[in-house]
PDB file of C-alpha atoms in Angstrom:
ATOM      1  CA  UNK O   1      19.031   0.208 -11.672  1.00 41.00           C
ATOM      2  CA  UNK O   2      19.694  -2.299  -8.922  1.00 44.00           C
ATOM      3  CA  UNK O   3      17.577  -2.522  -6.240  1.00 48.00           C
ATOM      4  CA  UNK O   4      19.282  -2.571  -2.705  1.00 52.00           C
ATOM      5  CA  UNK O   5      17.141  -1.766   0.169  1.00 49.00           C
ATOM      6  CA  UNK O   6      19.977  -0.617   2.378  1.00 50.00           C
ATOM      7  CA  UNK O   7      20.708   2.005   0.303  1.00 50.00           C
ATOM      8  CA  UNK O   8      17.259   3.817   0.246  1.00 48.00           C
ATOM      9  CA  UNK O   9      17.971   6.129   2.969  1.00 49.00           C
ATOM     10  CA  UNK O  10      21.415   7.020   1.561  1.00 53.00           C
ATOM     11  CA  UNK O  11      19.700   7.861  -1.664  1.00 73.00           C
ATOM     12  CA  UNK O  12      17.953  10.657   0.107  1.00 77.00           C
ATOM     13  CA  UNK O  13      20.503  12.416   1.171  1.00 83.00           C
ATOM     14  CA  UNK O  14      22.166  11.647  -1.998  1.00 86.00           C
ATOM     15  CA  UNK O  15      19.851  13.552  -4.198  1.00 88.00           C
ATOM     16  CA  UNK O  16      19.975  16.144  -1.857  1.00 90.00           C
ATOM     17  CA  UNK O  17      23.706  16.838  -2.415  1.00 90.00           C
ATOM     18  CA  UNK O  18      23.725  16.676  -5.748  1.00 90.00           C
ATOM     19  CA  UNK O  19      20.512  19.132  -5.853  1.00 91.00           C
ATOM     20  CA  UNK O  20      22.700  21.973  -3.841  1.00 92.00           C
ATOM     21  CA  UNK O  21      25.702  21.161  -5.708  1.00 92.00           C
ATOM     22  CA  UNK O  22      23.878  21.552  -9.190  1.00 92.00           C
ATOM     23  CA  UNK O  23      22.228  24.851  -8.370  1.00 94.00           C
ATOM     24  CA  UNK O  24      25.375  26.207  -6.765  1.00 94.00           C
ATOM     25  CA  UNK O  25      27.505  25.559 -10.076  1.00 92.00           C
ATOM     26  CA  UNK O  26      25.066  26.610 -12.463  1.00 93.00           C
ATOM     27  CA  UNK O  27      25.187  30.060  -9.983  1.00 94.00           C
ATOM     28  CA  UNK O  28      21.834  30.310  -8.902  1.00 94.00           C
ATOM     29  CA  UNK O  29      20.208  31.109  -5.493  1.00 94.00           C
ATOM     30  CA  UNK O  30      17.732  29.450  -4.033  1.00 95.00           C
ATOM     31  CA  UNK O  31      15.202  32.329  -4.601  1.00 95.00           C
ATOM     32  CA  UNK O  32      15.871  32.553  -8.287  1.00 95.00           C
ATOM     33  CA  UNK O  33      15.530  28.662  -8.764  1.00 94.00           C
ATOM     34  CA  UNK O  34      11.812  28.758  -6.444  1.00 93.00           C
ATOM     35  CA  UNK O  35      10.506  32.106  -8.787  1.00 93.00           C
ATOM     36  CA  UNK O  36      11.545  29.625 -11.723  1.00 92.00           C
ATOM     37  CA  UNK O  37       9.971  26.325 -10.567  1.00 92.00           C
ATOM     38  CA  UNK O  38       6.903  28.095  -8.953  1.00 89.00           C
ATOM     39  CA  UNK O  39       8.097  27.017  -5.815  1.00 89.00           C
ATOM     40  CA  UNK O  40       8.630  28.465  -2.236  1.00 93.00           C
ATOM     41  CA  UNK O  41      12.172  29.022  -1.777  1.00 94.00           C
ATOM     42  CA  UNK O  42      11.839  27.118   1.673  1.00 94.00           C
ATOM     43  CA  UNK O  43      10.757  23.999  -0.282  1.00 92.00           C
ATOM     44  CA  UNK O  44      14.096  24.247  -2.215  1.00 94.00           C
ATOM     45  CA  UNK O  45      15.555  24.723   1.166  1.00 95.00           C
ATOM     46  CA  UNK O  46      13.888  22.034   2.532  1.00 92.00           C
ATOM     47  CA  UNK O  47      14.875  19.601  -0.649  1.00 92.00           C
ATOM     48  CA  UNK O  48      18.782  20.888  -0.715  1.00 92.00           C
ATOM     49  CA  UNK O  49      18.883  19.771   3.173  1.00 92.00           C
ATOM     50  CA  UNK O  50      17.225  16.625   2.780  1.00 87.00           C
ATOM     51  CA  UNK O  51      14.178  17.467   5.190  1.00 87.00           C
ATOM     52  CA  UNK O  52      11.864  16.787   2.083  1.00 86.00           C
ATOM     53  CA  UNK O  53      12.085  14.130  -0.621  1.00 83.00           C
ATOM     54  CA  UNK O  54      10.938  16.002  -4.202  1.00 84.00           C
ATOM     55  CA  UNK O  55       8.616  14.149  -5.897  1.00 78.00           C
ATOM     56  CA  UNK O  56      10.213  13.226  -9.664  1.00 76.00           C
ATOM     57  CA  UNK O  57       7.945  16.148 -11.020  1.00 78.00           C
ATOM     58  CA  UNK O  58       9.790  18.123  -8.648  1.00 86.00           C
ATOM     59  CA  UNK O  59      12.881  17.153  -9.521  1.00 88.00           C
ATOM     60  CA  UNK O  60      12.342  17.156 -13.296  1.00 88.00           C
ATOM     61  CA  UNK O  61      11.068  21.032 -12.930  1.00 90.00           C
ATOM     62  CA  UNK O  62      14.833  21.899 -11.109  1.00 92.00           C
ATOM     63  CA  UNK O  63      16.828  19.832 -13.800  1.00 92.00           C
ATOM     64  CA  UNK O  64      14.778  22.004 -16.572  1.00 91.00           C
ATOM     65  CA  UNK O  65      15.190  25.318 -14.946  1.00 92.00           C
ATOM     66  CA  UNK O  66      18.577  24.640 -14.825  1.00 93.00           C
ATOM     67  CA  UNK O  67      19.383  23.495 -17.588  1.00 92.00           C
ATOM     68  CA  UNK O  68      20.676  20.101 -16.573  1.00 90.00           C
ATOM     69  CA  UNK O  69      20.170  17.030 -18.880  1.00 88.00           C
ATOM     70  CA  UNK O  70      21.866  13.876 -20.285  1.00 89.00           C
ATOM     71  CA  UNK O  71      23.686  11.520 -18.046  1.00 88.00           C
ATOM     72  CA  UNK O  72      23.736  14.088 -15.365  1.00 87.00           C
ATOM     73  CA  UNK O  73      19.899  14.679 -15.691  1.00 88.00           C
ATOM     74  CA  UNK O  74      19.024  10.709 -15.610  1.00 86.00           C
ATOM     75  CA  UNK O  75      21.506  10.181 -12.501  1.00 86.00           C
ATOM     76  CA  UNK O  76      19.399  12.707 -10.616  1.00 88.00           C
ATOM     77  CA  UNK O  77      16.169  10.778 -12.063  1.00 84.00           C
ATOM     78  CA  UNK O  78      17.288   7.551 -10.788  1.00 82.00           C
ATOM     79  CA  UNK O  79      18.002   9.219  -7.169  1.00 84.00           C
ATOM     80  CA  UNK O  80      14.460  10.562  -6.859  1.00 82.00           C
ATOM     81  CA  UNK O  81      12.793   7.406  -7.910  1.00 81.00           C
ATOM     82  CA  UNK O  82      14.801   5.415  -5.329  1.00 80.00           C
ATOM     83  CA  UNK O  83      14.900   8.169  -3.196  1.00 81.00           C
ATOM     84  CA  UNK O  84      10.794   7.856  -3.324  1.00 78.00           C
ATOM     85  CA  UNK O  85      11.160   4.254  -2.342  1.00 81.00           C
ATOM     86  CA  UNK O  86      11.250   2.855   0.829  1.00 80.00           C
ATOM     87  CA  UNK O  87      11.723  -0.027   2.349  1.00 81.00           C
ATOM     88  CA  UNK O  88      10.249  -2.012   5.580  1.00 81.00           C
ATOM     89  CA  UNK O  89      11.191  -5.391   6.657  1.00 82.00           C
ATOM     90  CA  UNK O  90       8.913  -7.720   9.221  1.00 80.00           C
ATOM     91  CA  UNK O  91      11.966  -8.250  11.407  1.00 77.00           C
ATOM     92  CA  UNK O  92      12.945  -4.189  11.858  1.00 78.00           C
ATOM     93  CA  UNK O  93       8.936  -3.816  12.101  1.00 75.00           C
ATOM     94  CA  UNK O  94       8.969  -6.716  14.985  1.00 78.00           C
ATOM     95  CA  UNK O  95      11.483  -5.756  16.593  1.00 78.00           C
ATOM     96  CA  UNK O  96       9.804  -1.739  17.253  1.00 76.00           C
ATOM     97  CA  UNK O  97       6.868  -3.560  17.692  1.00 78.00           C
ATOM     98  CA  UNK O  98       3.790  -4.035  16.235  1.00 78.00           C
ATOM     99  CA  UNK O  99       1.365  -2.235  18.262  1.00 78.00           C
ATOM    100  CA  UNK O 100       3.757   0.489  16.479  1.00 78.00           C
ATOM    101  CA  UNK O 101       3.043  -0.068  13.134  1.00 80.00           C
ATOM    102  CA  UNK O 102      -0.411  -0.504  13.845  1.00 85.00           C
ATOM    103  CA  UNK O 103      -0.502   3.255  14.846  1.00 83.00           C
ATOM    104  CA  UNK O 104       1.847   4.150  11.555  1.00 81.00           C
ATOM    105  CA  UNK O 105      -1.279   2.672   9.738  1.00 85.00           C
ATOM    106  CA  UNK O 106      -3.856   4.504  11.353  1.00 86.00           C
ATOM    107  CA  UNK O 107      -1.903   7.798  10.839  1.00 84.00           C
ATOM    108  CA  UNK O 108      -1.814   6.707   6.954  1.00 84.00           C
ATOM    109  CA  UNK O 109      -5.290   6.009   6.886  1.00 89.00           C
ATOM    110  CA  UNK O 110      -6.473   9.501   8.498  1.00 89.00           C
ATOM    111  CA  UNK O 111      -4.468  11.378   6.073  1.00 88.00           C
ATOM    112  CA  UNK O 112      -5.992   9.456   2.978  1.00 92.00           C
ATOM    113  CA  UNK O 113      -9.869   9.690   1.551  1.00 96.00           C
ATOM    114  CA  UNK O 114      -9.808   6.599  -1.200  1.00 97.00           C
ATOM    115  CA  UNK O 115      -8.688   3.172  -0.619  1.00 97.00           C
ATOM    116  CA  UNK O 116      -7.837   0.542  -2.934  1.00 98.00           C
ATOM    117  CA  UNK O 117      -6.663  -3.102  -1.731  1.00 98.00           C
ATOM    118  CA  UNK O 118      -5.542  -6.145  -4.115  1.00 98.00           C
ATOM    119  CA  UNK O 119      -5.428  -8.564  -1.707  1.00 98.00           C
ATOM    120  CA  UNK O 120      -3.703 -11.745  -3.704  1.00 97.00           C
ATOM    121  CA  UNK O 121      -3.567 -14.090  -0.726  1.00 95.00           C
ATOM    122  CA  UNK O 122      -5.207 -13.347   2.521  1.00 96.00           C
ATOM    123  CA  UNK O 123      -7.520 -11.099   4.401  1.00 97.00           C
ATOM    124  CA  UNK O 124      -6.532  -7.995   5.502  1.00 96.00           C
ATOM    125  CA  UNK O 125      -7.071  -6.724   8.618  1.00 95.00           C
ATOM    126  CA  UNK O 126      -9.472  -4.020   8.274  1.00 96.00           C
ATOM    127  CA  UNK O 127     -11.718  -6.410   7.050  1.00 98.00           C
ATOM    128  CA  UNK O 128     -10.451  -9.575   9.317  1.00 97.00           C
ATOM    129  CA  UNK O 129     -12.625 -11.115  12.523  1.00 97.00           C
ATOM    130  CA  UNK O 130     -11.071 -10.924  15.754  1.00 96.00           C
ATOM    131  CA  UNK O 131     -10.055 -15.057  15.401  1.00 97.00           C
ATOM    132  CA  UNK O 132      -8.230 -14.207  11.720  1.00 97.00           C
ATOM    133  CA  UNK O 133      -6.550 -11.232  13.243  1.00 96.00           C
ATOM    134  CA  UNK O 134      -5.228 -13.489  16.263  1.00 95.00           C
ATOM    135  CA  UNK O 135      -3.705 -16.323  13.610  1.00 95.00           C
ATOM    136  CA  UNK O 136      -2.023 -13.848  11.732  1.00 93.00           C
ATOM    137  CA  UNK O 137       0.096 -12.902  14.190  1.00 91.00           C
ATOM    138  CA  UNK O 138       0.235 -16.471  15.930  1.00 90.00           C
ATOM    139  CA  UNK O 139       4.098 -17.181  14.941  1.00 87.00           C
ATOM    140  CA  UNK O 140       4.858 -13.670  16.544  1.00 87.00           C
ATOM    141  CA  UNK O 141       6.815 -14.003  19.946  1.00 86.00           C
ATOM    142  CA  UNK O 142       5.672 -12.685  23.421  1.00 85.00           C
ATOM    143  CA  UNK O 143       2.063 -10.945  23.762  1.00 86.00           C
ATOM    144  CA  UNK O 144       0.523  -9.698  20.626  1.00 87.00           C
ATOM    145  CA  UNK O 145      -3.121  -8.752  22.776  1.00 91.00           C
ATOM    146  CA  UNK O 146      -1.954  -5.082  22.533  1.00 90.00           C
ATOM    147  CA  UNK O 147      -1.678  -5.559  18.027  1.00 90.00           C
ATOM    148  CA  UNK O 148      -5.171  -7.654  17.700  1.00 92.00           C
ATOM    149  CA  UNK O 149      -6.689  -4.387  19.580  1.00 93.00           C
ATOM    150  CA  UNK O 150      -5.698  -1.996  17.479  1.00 92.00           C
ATOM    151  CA  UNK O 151      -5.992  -3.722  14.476  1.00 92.00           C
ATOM    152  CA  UNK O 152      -9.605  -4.285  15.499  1.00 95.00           C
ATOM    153  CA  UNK O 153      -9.677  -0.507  16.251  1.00 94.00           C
ATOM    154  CA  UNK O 154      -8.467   0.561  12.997  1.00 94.00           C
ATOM    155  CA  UNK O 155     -11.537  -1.179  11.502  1.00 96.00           C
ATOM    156  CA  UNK O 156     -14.262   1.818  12.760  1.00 96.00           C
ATOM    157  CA  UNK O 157     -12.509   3.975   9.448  1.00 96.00           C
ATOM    158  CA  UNK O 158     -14.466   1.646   7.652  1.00 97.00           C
ATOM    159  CA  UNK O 159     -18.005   3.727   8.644  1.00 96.00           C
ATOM    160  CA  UNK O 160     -16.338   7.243   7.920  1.00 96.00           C
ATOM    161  CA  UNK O 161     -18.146   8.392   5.080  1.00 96.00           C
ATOM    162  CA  UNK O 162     -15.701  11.130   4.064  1.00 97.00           C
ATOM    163  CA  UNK O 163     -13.239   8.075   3.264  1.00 97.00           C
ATOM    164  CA  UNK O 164     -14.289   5.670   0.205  1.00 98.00           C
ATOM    165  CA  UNK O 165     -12.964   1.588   0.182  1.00 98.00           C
ATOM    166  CA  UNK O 166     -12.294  -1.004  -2.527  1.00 98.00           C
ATOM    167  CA  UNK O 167     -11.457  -4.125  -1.751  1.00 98.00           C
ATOM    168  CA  UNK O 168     -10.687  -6.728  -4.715  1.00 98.00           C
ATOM    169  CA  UNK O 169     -10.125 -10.372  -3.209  1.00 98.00           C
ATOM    170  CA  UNK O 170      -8.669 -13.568  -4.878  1.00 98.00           C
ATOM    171  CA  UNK O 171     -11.086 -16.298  -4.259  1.00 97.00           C
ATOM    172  CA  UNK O 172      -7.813 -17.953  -2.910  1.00 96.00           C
ATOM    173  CA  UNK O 173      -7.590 -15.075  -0.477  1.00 97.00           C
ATOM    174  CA  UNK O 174     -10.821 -15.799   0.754  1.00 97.00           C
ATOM    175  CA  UNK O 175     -10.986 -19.393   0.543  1.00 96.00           C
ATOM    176  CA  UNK O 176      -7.444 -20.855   1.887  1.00 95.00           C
ATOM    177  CA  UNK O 177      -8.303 -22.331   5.072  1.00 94.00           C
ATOM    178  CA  UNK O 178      -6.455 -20.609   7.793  1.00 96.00           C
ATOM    179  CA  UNK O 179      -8.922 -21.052  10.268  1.00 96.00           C
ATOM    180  CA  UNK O 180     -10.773 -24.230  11.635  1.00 95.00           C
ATOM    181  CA  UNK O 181     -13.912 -24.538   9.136  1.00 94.00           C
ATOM    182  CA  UNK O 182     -16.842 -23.117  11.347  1.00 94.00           C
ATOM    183  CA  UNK O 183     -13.872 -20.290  11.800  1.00 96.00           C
ATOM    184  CA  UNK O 184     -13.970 -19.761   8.588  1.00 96.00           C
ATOM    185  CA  UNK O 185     -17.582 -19.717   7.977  1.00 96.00           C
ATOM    186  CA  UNK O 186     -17.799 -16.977  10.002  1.00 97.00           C
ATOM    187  CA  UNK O 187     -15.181 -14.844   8.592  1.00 97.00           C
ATOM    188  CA  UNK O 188     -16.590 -15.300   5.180  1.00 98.00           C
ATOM    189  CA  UNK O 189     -20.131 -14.000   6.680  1.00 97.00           C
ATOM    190  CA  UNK O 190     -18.550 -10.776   8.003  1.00 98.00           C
ATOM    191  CA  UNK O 191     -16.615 -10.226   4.622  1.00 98.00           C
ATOM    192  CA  UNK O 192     -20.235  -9.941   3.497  1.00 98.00           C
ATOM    193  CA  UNK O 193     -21.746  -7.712   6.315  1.00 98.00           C
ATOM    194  CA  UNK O 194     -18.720  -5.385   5.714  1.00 98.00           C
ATOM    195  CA  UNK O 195     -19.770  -5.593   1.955  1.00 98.00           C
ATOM    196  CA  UNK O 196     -22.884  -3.819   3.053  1.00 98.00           C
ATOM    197  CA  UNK O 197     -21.693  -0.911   4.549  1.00 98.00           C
ATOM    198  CA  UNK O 198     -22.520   2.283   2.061  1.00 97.00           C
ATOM    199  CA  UNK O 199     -18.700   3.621   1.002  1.00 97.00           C
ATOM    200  CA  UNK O 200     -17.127   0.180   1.032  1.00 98.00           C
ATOM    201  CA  UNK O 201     -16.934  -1.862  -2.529  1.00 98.00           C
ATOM    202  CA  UNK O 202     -15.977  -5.194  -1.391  1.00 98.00           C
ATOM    203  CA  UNK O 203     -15.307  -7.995  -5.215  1.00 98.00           C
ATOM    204  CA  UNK O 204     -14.158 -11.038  -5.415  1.00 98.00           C
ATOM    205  CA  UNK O 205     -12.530 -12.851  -8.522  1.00 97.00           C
ATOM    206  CA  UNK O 206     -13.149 -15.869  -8.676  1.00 96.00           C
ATOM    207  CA  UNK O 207     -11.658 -19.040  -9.704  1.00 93.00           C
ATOM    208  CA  UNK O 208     -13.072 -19.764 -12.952  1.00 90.00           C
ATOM    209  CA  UNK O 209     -13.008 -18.750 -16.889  1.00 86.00           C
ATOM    210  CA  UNK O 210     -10.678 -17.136 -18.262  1.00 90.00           C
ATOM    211  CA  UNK O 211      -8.320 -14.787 -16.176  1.00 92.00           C
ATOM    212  CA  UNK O 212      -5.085 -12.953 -18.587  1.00 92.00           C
ATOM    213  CA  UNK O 213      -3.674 -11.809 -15.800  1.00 89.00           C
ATOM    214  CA  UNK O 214      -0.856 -13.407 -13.284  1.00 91.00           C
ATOM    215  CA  UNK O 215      -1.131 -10.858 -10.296  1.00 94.00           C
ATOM    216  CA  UNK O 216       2.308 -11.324  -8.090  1.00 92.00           C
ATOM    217  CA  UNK O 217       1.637  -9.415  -4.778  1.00 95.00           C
ATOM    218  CA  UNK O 218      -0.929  -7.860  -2.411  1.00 97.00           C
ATOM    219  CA  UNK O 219      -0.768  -3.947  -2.238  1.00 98.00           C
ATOM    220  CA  UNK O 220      -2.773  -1.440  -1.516  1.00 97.00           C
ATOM    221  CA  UNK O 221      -3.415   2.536  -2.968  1.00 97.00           C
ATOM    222  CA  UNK O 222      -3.428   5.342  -0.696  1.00 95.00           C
ATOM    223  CA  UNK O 223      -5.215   8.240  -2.889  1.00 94.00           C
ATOM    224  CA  UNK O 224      -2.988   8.701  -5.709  1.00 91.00           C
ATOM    225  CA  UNK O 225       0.129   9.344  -3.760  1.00 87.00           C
ATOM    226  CA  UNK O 226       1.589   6.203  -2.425  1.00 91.00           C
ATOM    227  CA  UNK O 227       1.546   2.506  -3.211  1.00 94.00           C
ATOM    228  CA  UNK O 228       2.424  -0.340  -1.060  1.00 93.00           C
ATOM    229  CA  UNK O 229       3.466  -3.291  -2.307  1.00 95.00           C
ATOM    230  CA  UNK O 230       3.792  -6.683   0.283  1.00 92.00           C
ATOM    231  CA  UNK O 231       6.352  -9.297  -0.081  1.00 88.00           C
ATOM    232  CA  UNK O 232       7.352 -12.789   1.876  1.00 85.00           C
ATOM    233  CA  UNK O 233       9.654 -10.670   3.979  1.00 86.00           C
ATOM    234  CA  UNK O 234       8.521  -6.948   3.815  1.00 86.00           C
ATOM    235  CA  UNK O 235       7.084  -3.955   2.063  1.00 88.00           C
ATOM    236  CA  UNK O 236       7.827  -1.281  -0.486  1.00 88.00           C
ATOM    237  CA  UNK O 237       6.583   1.628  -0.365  1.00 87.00           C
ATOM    238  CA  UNK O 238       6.226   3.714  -3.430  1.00 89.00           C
ATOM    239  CA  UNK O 239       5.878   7.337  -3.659  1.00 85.00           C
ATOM    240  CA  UNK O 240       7.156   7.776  -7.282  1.00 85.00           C
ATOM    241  CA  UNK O 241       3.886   8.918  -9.322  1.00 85.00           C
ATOM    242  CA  UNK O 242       4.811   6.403 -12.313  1.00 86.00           C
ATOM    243  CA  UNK O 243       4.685   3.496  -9.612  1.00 90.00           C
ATOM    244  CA  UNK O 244       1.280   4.629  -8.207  1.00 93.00           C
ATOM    245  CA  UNK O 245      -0.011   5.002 -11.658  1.00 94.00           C
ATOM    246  CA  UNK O 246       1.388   1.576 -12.803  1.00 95.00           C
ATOM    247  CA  UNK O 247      -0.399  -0.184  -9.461  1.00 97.00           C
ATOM    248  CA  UNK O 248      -3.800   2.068 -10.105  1.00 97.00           C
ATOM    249  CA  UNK O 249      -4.041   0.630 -13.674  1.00 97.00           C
ATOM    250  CA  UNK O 250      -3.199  -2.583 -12.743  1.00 97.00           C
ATOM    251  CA  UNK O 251      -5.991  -2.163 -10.163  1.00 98.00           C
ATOM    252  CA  UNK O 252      -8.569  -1.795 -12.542  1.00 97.00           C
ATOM    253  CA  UNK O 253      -7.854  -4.430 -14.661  1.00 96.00           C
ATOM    254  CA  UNK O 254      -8.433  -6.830 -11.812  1.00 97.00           C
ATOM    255  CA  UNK O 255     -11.388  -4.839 -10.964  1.00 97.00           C
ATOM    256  CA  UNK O 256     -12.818  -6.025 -14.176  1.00 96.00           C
ATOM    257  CA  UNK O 257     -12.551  -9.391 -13.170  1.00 96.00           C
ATOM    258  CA  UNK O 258     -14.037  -9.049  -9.894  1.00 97.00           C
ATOM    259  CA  UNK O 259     -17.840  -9.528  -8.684  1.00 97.00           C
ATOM    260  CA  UNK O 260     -19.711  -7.319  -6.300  1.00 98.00           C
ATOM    261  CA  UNK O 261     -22.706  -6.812  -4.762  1.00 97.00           C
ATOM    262  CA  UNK O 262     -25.682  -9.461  -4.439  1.00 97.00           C
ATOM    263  CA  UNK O 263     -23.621 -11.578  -6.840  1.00 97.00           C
ATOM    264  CA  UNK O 264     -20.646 -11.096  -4.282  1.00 98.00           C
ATOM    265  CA  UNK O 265     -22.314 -12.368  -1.280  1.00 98.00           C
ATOM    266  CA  UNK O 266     -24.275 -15.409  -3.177  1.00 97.00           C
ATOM    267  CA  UNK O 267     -20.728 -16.520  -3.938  1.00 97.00           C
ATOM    268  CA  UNK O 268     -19.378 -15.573  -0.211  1.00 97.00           C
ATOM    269  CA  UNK O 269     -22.267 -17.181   0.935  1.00 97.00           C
ATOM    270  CA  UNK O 270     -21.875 -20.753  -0.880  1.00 96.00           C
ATOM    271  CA  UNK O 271     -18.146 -21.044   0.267  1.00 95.00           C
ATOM    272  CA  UNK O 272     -18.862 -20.307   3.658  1.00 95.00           C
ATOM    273  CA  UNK O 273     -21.386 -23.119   3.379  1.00 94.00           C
ATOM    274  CA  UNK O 274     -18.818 -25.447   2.439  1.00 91.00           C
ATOM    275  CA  UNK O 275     -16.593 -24.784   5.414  1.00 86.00           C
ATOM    276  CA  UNK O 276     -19.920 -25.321   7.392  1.00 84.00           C
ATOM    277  CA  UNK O 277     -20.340 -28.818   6.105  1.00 83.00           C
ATOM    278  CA  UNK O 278     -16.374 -29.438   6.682  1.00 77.00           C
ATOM    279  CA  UNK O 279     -16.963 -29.139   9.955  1.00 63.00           C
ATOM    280  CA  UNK O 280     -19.647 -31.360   9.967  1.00 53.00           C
ATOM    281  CA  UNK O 281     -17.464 -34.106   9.011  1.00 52.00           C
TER     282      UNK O 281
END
């Protein structure tokens, strides 16, 4: 299936067409098909309308109760998984503002208990000092004072201990200099002060033996019900339960690779040293 972002939303209301319209021939009601699904008949409702978007076990439940299967049944398929896709680019998200998506973030994060972040790159702002927070968003026009506060905000979920963190960083996310060196240092010393706090797991993989693995992108697991994936210009967001699953398992492979712990913080330690001495010359 090709993958064009502009059609996401129509997908939506796509599937939910052809949801009604396969019920309606196969002359059902909605009450029957909810009995038959285990399912409240104003979640069907809700699906046929397009107010919710069925998960693909949802959808795979309908297309069994009624009896649908074959090219019709994999059409459907392919509208749920895109349909459980969406798609956010930096300029729509710039142009809201970002203060905005700041405050879609903290919504995500009060809904969710477990937290895993791959972070291939860079820092991420949960676990970013005020100076890395204020260079990330350096090439952003007009006054970002507003975004660096509530990204700092955000970072008090880290001390909720009903809500349980992972972070898994590159040694090149840690490392690349985008900060002055004494900069740097610093943000390499709070990386290991966060590392201390009780329901945060904070690894880092480094550079050296023998890695089979060629990660491509930062993302980041919310529970087991949504994926985010971050590109050059944008996000996906993935709600399809094969494309969390895929991202969780890749998540613990790199987890293998990754240090933590005392042996996290020597090595956090030593490379903010080296920044240290950078600036010295």
């Amino acid at each position: 299936m090709t993958f064009e972002p502009e059609r996401l939303g129509q997908s939506r209301s796509d599937l939910a067409e052809a949801m009604r319209t396969l019920r309606k021939r196969a002359g059902k009601t909605q009450t029957w098909l909810a009995r038959r699904c285990t399912m409240s008949q104003t979640k069907i409702s809700n699906i046929e309308s397009g107010k919710l978007t069925p998960a693909l076990v949802d959808v795979e439940l309908i297309l069994d109760a009624l009896g649908s299967e074959g090219a019709e049944a994999e059409e459907l398929l392919s509208l749920a998984r895109t349909a459980n896709t969406e798609w956010q680019d930096h300029w729509s998200s710039r142009r809201r503002g970002l203060d905005k998506k700041q405050n879609e973030l903290a919504r995500l994060e009060a809904s969710s208990t477990e937290f895993r972040y791959f972070l291939l790159s860079a820092i991420t702002g949960l676990l970013a000092t005020p100076e890395y927070v204020r260079a990330s968003l350096a090439d952003v026009p007009g006054d970002q004072s507003k975004t660096v506060a509530k990204k700092l905000e955000r970072q008090s979920i880290l001390h909720d201990s009903s809500k349980s963190f992972t972070f898994i960083l590159t040694e090149q996310a840690v490392r690349w200099p985008f900060l002055p060196p004494l900069a740097m240092a610093m943000q390499l010393d709070w990386l290991a002060s966060v590392s201390r706090i009780p329901n945060v797991r904070l690894g880092v993989i480094p550079l050296s033996g023998h890695i089979p693995e060629m990660p491509l992108s930062t993302f980041t697991l919310y529970d087991r019900r949504l994926a985010t994936v971050e590109t050059g210009t944008g996000a996906l967001i993935l709600r399809d339960h094969r494309d969390v699953t895929a991202y969780r398992e890749d998540f613990d492979r790199y987890e293998s690779y990754a240090v933590f712990g005392d042996a996290c913080r020597e090595l956090l330690s030593e490379w903010a040293m080296i920044h240290t001495r950078q600036r010295e010359y």
